[in-house]
């Protein structure tokens, strides 16, 4: 045989599991979304407003990790954005390292989204504000991140079917998405900033000394999620838009203790603005990547 054929890499168990789970999910809906969302602590309301929605609890999805935290419903919702009819796949809730999952397990649902044909995602989270210019409740478009979780979802053998061994992270958060999100937030009259997110494992909140350290190394926000998902998304070539809700000033910024209740209270207060921003940003993502096989 003269023609050179590219040898297909042997598909790993993880790739096969993600493909099987994607197939399972797509069999439950006629929609074929190209856009995914991951909704963090207390930020799930967006998923309640979709039309023609199929809702699948994580407990019913093969190989999906289950979220155990208050404020994380733990279901996948596939539906259409009412006004534009753009189909989206929404993770209402996520799992975290502090629940005992590995970084690879935490990011598995992103692999599944990739295998479903998702080409752009909006990842959202609640975070502590290190940057003193942010008010409690401000929305922050992520410009970049610092992985301080001491691990990476790609550690271990690499399957080239999932993506390259050494994925580039120099444009982790897609610049045109950042610009669109910023412009739309301004248009909606929402307090918005751009910032760098530092990911810790949690579950304890940081000490004031840790926050001073994070500030020194260039972080504006601190949280316990998002980074593993973004790494896997980038490995798969999925474009990412990251939006944090600054739910509290980080430890030591104010002279008061931090609580999860405060985080949930703030997200409840800004939920309407947050949903409005997501609705406004999604058409930009759709214009960028197309709305897929709908
Ligand atoms: N630190 C870490 N994670 C968080 C915080 C915080 O202050 N607020 C919300 N998630």
PDB file of N, CA and C in Angstrom, residues 72-130:
ATOM      1  N   UNK A  72     -26.055  22.990  44.519  1.00  0.00           N
ATOM      2  CA  UNK A  72     -25.733  22.345  43.238  1.00  0.00           C
ATOM      3  C   UNK A  72     -26.789  21.276  42.981  1.00  0.00           C
ATOM      4  N   UNK A  73     -27.715  21.552  42.025  1.00  0.00           N
ATOM      5  CA  UNK A  73     -28.821  20.626  41.810  1.00  0.00           C
ATOM      6  C   UNK A  73     -28.329  19.287  41.295  1.00  0.00           C
ATOM      7  N   UNK A  74     -27.345  19.301  40.433  1.00  0.00           N
ATOM      8  CA  UNK A  74     -26.840  18.043  39.901  1.00  0.00           C
ATOM      9  C   UNK A  74     -27.687  17.444  38.810  1.00  0.00           C
ATOM     10  N   UNK A  75     -27.945  18.226  37.759  1.00  0.00           N
ATOM     11  CA  UNK A  75     -28.609  17.650  36.589  1.00  0.00           C
ATOM     12  C   UNK A  75     -28.111  18.311  35.317  1.00  0.00           C
ATOM     13  N   UNK A  76     -28.238  17.544  34.236  1.00  0.00           N
ATOM     14  CA  UNK A  76     -27.884  18.061  32.923  1.00  0.00           C
ATOM     15  C   UNK A  76     -29.181  18.475  32.235  1.00  0.00           C
ATOM     16  N   UNK A  77     -29.224  19.689  31.738  1.00  0.00           N
ATOM     17  CA  UNK A  77     -30.431  20.181  31.068  1.00  0.00           C
ATOM     18  C   UNK A  77     -30.067  20.531  29.632  1.00  0.00           C
ATOM     19  N   UNK A  78     -30.798  19.926  28.699  1.00  0.00           N
ATOM     20  CA  UNK A  78     -30.585  20.266  27.290  1.00  0.00           C
ATOM     21  C   UNK A  78     -31.860  20.928  26.805  1.00  0.00           C
ATOM     22  N   UNK A  79     -31.744  22.154  26.354  1.00  0.00           N
ATOM     23  CA  UNK A  79     -32.939  22.878  25.935  1.00  0.00           C
ATOM     24  C   UNK A  79     -32.558  24.032  25.038  1.00  0.00           C
ATOM     25  N   UNK A  80     -33.585  24.837  24.705  1.00  0.00           N
ATOM     26  CA  UNK A  80     -33.344  25.960  23.793  1.00  0.00           C
ATOM     27  C   UNK A  80     -33.506  27.274  24.526  1.00  0.00           C
ATOM     28  N   UNK A  81     -32.673  28.207  24.140  1.00  0.00           N
ATOM     29  CA  UNK A  81     -32.776  29.562  24.656  1.00  0.00           C
ATOM     30  C   UNK A  81     -33.980  30.179  23.948  1.00  0.00           C
ATOM     31  N   UNK A  82     -34.986  30.576  24.730  1.00  0.00           N
ATOM     32  CA  UNK A  82     -36.282  30.941  24.168  1.00  0.00           C
ATOM     33  C   UNK A  82     -36.236  31.878  22.978  1.00  0.00           C
ATOM     34  N   UNK A  83     -35.616  33.046  23.190  1.00  0.00           N
ATOM     35  CA  UNK A  83     -35.679  34.081  22.166  1.00  0.00           C
ATOM     36  C   UNK A  83     -34.947  33.699  20.881  1.00  0.00           C
ATOM     37  N   UNK A  84     -33.769  33.095  21.024  1.00  0.00           N
ATOM     38  CA  UNK A  84     -32.949  32.826  19.841  1.00  0.00           C
ATOM     39  C   UNK A  84     -33.070  31.389  19.348  1.00  0.00           C
ATOM     40  N   UNK A  85     -33.681  30.537  20.151  1.00  0.00           N
ATOM     41  CA  UNK A  85     -33.824  29.099  19.813  1.00  0.00           C
ATOM     42  C   UNK A  85     -32.486  28.372  19.715  1.00  0.00           C
ATOM     43  N   UNK A  86     -31.458  28.942  20.302  1.00  0.00           N
ATOM     44  CA  UNK A  86     -30.154  28.285  20.257  1.00  0.00           C
ATOM     45  C   UNK A  86     -30.164  27.114  21.243  1.00  0.00           C
ATOM     46  N   UNK A  87     -29.815  25.911  20.772  1.00  0.00           N
ATOM     47  CA  UNK A  87     -29.783  24.783  21.700  1.00  0.00           C
ATOM     48  C   UNK A  87     -28.529  24.821  22.580  1.00  0.00           C
ATOM     49  N   UNK A  88     -28.711  24.506  23.847  1.00  0.00           N
ATOM     50  CA  UNK A  88     -27.576  24.511  24.787  1.00  0.00           C
ATOM     51  C   UNK A  88     -27.632  23.269  25.682  1.00  0.00           C
ATOM     52  N   UNK A  89     -26.475  22.841  26.151  1.00  0.00           N
ATOM     53  CA  UNK A  89     -26.391  21.748  27.137  1.00  0.00           C
ATOM     54  C   UNK A  89     -25.858  22.365  28.427  1.00  0.00           C
ATOM     55  N   UNK A  90     -26.642  22.271  29.493  1.00  0.00           N
ATOM     56  CA  UNK A  90     -26.300  22.980  30.717  1.00  0.00           C
ATOM     57  C   UNK A  90     -26.061  22.005  31.865  1.00  0.00           C
ATOM     58  N   UNK A  91     -24.901  22.115  32.451  1.00  0.00           N
ATOM     59  CA  UNK A  91     -24.650  21.354  33.683  1.00  0.00           C
ATOM     60  C   UNK A  91     -25.089  22.238  34.855  1.00  0.00           C
ATOM     61  N   UNK A  92     -26.164  21.818  35.493  1.00  0.00           N
ATOM     62  CA  UNK A  92     -26.666  22.582  36.634  1.00  0.00           C
ATOM     63  C   UNK A  92     -26.027  21.949  37.877  1.00  0.00           C
ATOM     64  N   UNK A  93     -24.869  22.491  38.231  1.00  0.00           N
ATOM     65  CA  UNK A  93     -24.090  21.907  39.322  1.00  0.00           C
ATOM     66  C   UNK A  93     -22.914  21.119  38.794  1.00  0.00           C
ATOM     67  N   UNK A  94     -21.881  21.045  39.606  1.00  0.00           N
ATOM     68  CA  UNK A  94     -20.652  20.330  39.223  1.00  0.00           C
ATOM     69  C   UNK A  94     -20.094  19.661  40.466  1.00  0.00           C
ATOM     70  N   UNK A  95     -19.089  18.820  40.273  1.00  0.00           N
ATOM     71  CA  UNK A  95     -18.401  18.243  41.428  1.00  0.00           C
ATOM     72  C   UNK A  95     -17.040  18.916  41.590  1.00  0.00           C
ATOM     73  N   UNK A  96     -16.487  18.767  42.780  1.00  0.00           N
ATOM     74  CA  UNK A  96     -15.253  19.450  43.148  1.00  0.00           C
ATOM     75  C   UNK A  96     -14.225  18.444  43.674  1.00  0.00           C
ATOM     76  N   UNK A  97     -12.987  18.873  43.676  1.00  0.00           N
ATOM     77  CA  UNK A  97     -11.928  18.034  44.256  1.00  0.00           C
ATOM     78  C   UNK A  97     -12.217  17.741  45.725  1.00  0.00           C
ATOM     79  N   UNK A  98     -12.710  18.751  46.447  1.00  0.00           N
ATOM     80  CA  UNK A  98     -12.895  18.581  47.893  1.00  0.00           C
ATOM     81  C   UNK A  98     -13.975  17.554  48.248  1.00  0.00           C
ATOM     82  N   UNK A  99     -14.765  17.139  47.258  1.00  0.00           N
ATOM     83  CA  UNK A  99     -15.748  16.085  47.519  1.00  0.00           C
ATOM     84  C   UNK A  99     -15.090  14.707  47.469  1.00  0.00           C
ATOM     85  N   UNK A 100     -13.823  14.698  47.106  1.00  0.00           N
ATOM     86  CA  UNK A 100     -13.088  13.428  47.081  1.00  0.00           C
ATOM     87  C   UNK A 100     -12.843  12.920  45.671  1.00  0.00           C
ATOM     88  N   UNK A 101     -13.283  13.659  44.666  1.00  0.00           N
ATOM     89  CA  UNK A 101     -13.045  13.248  43.290  1.00  0.00           C
ATOM     90  C   UNK A 101     -11.654  13.679  42.826  1.00  0.00           C
ATOM     91  N   UNK A 102     -11.088  12.930  41.900  1.00  0.00           N
ATOM     92  CA  UNK A 102      -9.803  13.328  41.318  1.00  0.00           C
ATOM     93  C   UNK A 102     -10.068  14.439  40.291  1.00  0.00           C
ATOM     94  N   UNK A 103      -9.004  15.111  39.902  1.00  0.00           N
ATOM     95  CA  UNK A 103      -9.133  16.174  38.910  1.00  0.00           C
ATOM     96  C   UNK A 103      -9.715  15.609  37.597  1.00  0.00           C
ATOM     97  N   UNK A 104      -9.266  14.417  37.234  1.00  0.00           N
ATOM     98  CA  UNK A 104      -9.753  13.760  36.017  1.00  0.00           C
ATOM     99  C   UNK A 104     -11.257  13.463  36.107  1.00  0.00           C
ATOM    100  N   UNK A 105     -11.686  13.004  37.296  1.00  0.00           N
ATOM    101  CA  UNK A 105     -13.116  12.716  37.488  1.00  0.00           C
ATOM    102  C   UNK A 105     -13.952  14.000  37.448  1.00  0.00           C
ATOM    103  N   UNK A 106     -13.411  15.048  38.074  1.00  0.00           N
ATOM    104  CA  UNK A 106     -14.112  16.338  38.098  1.00  0.00           C
ATOM    105  C   UNK A 106     -14.348  16.839  36.666  1.00  0.00           C
ATOM    106  N   UNK A 107     -13.370  16.584  35.804  1.00  0.00           N
ATOM    107  CA  UNK A 107     -13.437  17.114  34.438  1.00  0.00           C
ATOM    108  C   UNK A 107     -14.110  16.156  33.452  1.00  0.00           C
ATOM    109  N   UNK A 108     -14.482  14.961  33.922  1.00  0.00           N
ATOM    110  CA  UNK A 108     -15.081  13.971  33.003  1.00  0.00           C
ATOM    111  C   UNK A 108     -16.327  14.513  32.278  1.00  0.00           C
ATOM    112  N   UNK A 109     -17.229  15.221  32.984  1.00  0.00           N
ATOM    113  CA  UNK A 109     -18.403  15.749  32.269  1.00  0.00           C
ATOM    114  C   UNK A 109     -18.028  16.685  31.109  1.00  0.00           C
ATOM    115  N   UNK A 110     -16.937  17.408  31.237  1.00  0.00           N
ATOM    116  CA  UNK A 110     -16.495  18.266  30.120  1.00  0.00           C
ATOM    117  C   UNK A 110     -16.086  17.410  28.926  1.00  0.00           C
ATOM    118  N   UNK A 111     -15.445  16.269  29.213  1.00  0.00           N
ATOM    119  CA  UNK A 111     -15.106  15.334  28.125  1.00  0.00           C
ATOM    120  C   UNK A 111     -16.373  14.876  27.420  1.00  0.00           C
ATOM    121  N   UNK A 112     -17.388  14.611  28.244  1.00  0.00           N
ATOM    122  CA  UNK A 112     -18.652  14.140  27.665  1.00  0.00           C
ATOM    123  C   UNK A 112     -19.253  15.246  26.792  1.00  0.00           C
ATOM    124  N   UNK A 113     -19.240  16.482  27.287  1.00  0.00           N
ATOM    125  CA  UNK A 113     -19.756  17.596  26.478  1.00  0.00           C
ATOM    126  C   UNK A 113     -19.001  17.666  25.146  1.00  0.00           C
ATOM    127  N   UNK A 114     -17.685  17.498  25.215  1.00  0.00           N
ATOM    128  CA  UNK A 114     -16.880  17.518  23.989  1.00  0.00           C
ATOM    129  C   UNK A 114     -17.303  16.422  23.026  1.00  0.00           C
ATOM    130  N   UNK A 115     -17.537  15.227  23.558  1.00  0.00           N
ATOM    131  CA  UNK A 115     -17.943  14.100  22.706  1.00  0.00           C
ATOM    132  C   UNK A 115     -19.367  14.274  22.169  1.00  0.00           C
ATOM    133  N   UNK A 116     -20.171  15.135  22.860  1.00  0.00           N
ATOM    134  CA  UNK A 116     -21.528  15.439  22.375  1.00  0.00           C
ATOM    135  C   UNK A 116     -21.500  16.449  21.223  1.00  0.00           C
ATOM    136  N   UNK A 117     -20.353  17.027  20.968  1.00  0.00           N
ATOM    137  CA  UNK A 117     -20.256  18.006  19.882  1.00  0.00           C
ATOM    138  C   UNK A 117     -20.215  19.452  20.337  1.00  0.00           C
ATOM    139  N   UNK A 118     -20.041  19.655  21.651  1.00  0.00           N
ATOM    140  CA  UNK A 118     -19.956  21.022  22.176  1.00  0.00           C
ATOM    141  C   UNK A 118     -18.649  21.662  21.706  1.00  0.00           C
ATOM    142  N   UNK A 119     -18.732  22.909  21.209  1.00  0.00           N
ATOM    143  CA  UNK A 119     -17.534  23.578  20.688  1.00  0.00           C
ATOM    144  C   UNK A 119     -17.180  24.850  21.440  1.00  0.00           C
ATOM    145  N   UNK A 120     -18.142  25.330  22.268  1.00  0.00           N
ATOM    146  CA  UNK A 120     -17.869  26.514  23.102  1.00  0.00           C
ATOM    147  C   UNK A 120     -18.592  26.323  24.428  1.00  0.00           C
ATOM    148  N   UNK A 121     -17.939  26.705  25.522  1.00  0.00           N
ATOM    149  CA  UNK A 121     -18.588  26.586  26.838  1.00  0.00           C
ATOM    150  C   UNK A 121     -18.469  27.887  27.624  1.00  0.00           C
ATOM    151  N   UNK A 122     -19.489  28.100  28.463  1.00  0.00           N
ATOM    152  CA  UNK A 122     -19.398  29.152  29.469  1.00  0.00           C
ATOM    153  C   UNK A 122     -19.283  28.441  30.811  1.00  0.00           C
ATOM    154  N   UNK A 123     -18.172  28.654  31.490  1.00  0.00           N
ATOM    155  CA  UNK A 123     -18.003  28.063  32.817  1.00  0.00           C
ATOM    156  C   UNK A 123     -18.195  29.173  33.852  1.00  0.00           C
ATOM    157  N   UNK A 124     -18.984  28.891  34.860  1.00  0.00           N
ATOM    158  CA  UNK A 124     -19.300  29.923  35.849  1.00  0.00           C
ATOM    159  C   UNK A 124     -18.969  29.406  37.246  1.00  0.00           C
ATOM    160  N   UNK A 125     -18.747  30.312  38.146  1.00  0.00           N
ATOM    161  CA  UNK A 125     -18.466  29.909  39.515  1.00  0.00           C
ATOM    162  C   UNK A 125     -18.710  31.062  40.483  1.00  0.00           C
ATOM    163  N   UNK A 126     -18.796  30.696  41.749  1.00  0.00           N
ATOM    164  CA  UNK A 126     -18.789  31.675  42.830  1.00  0.00           C
ATOM    165  C   UNK A 126     -17.342  31.766  43.294  1.00  0.00           C
ATOM    166  N   UNK A 127     -16.878  32.974  43.572  1.00  0.00           N
ATOM    167  CA  UNK A 127     -15.475  33.126  43.966  1.00  0.00           C
ATOM    168  C   UNK A 127     -15.327  34.230  44.994  1.00  0.00           C
ATOM    169  N   UNK A 128     -14.237  34.165  45.721  1.00  0.00           N
ATOM    170  CA  UNK A 128     -13.920  35.223  46.668  1.00  0.00           C
ATOM    171  C   UNK A 128     -13.144  36.324  45.954  1.00  0.00           C
ATOM    172  N   UNK A 129     -13.462  37.580  46.263  1.00  0.00           N
ATOM    173  CA  UNK A 129     -12.787  38.708  45.606  1.00  0.00           C
ATOM    174  C   UNK A 129     -11.519  39.064  46.370  1.00  0.00           C
ATOM    175  N   UNK A 130     -10.382  38.942  45.693  1.00  0.00           N
ATOM    176  CA  UNK A 130      -9.096  39.382  46.250  1.00  0.00           C
ATOM    177  C   UNK A 130      -8.871  40.835  45.866  1.00  0.00           C
TER     178      UNK A 130
END
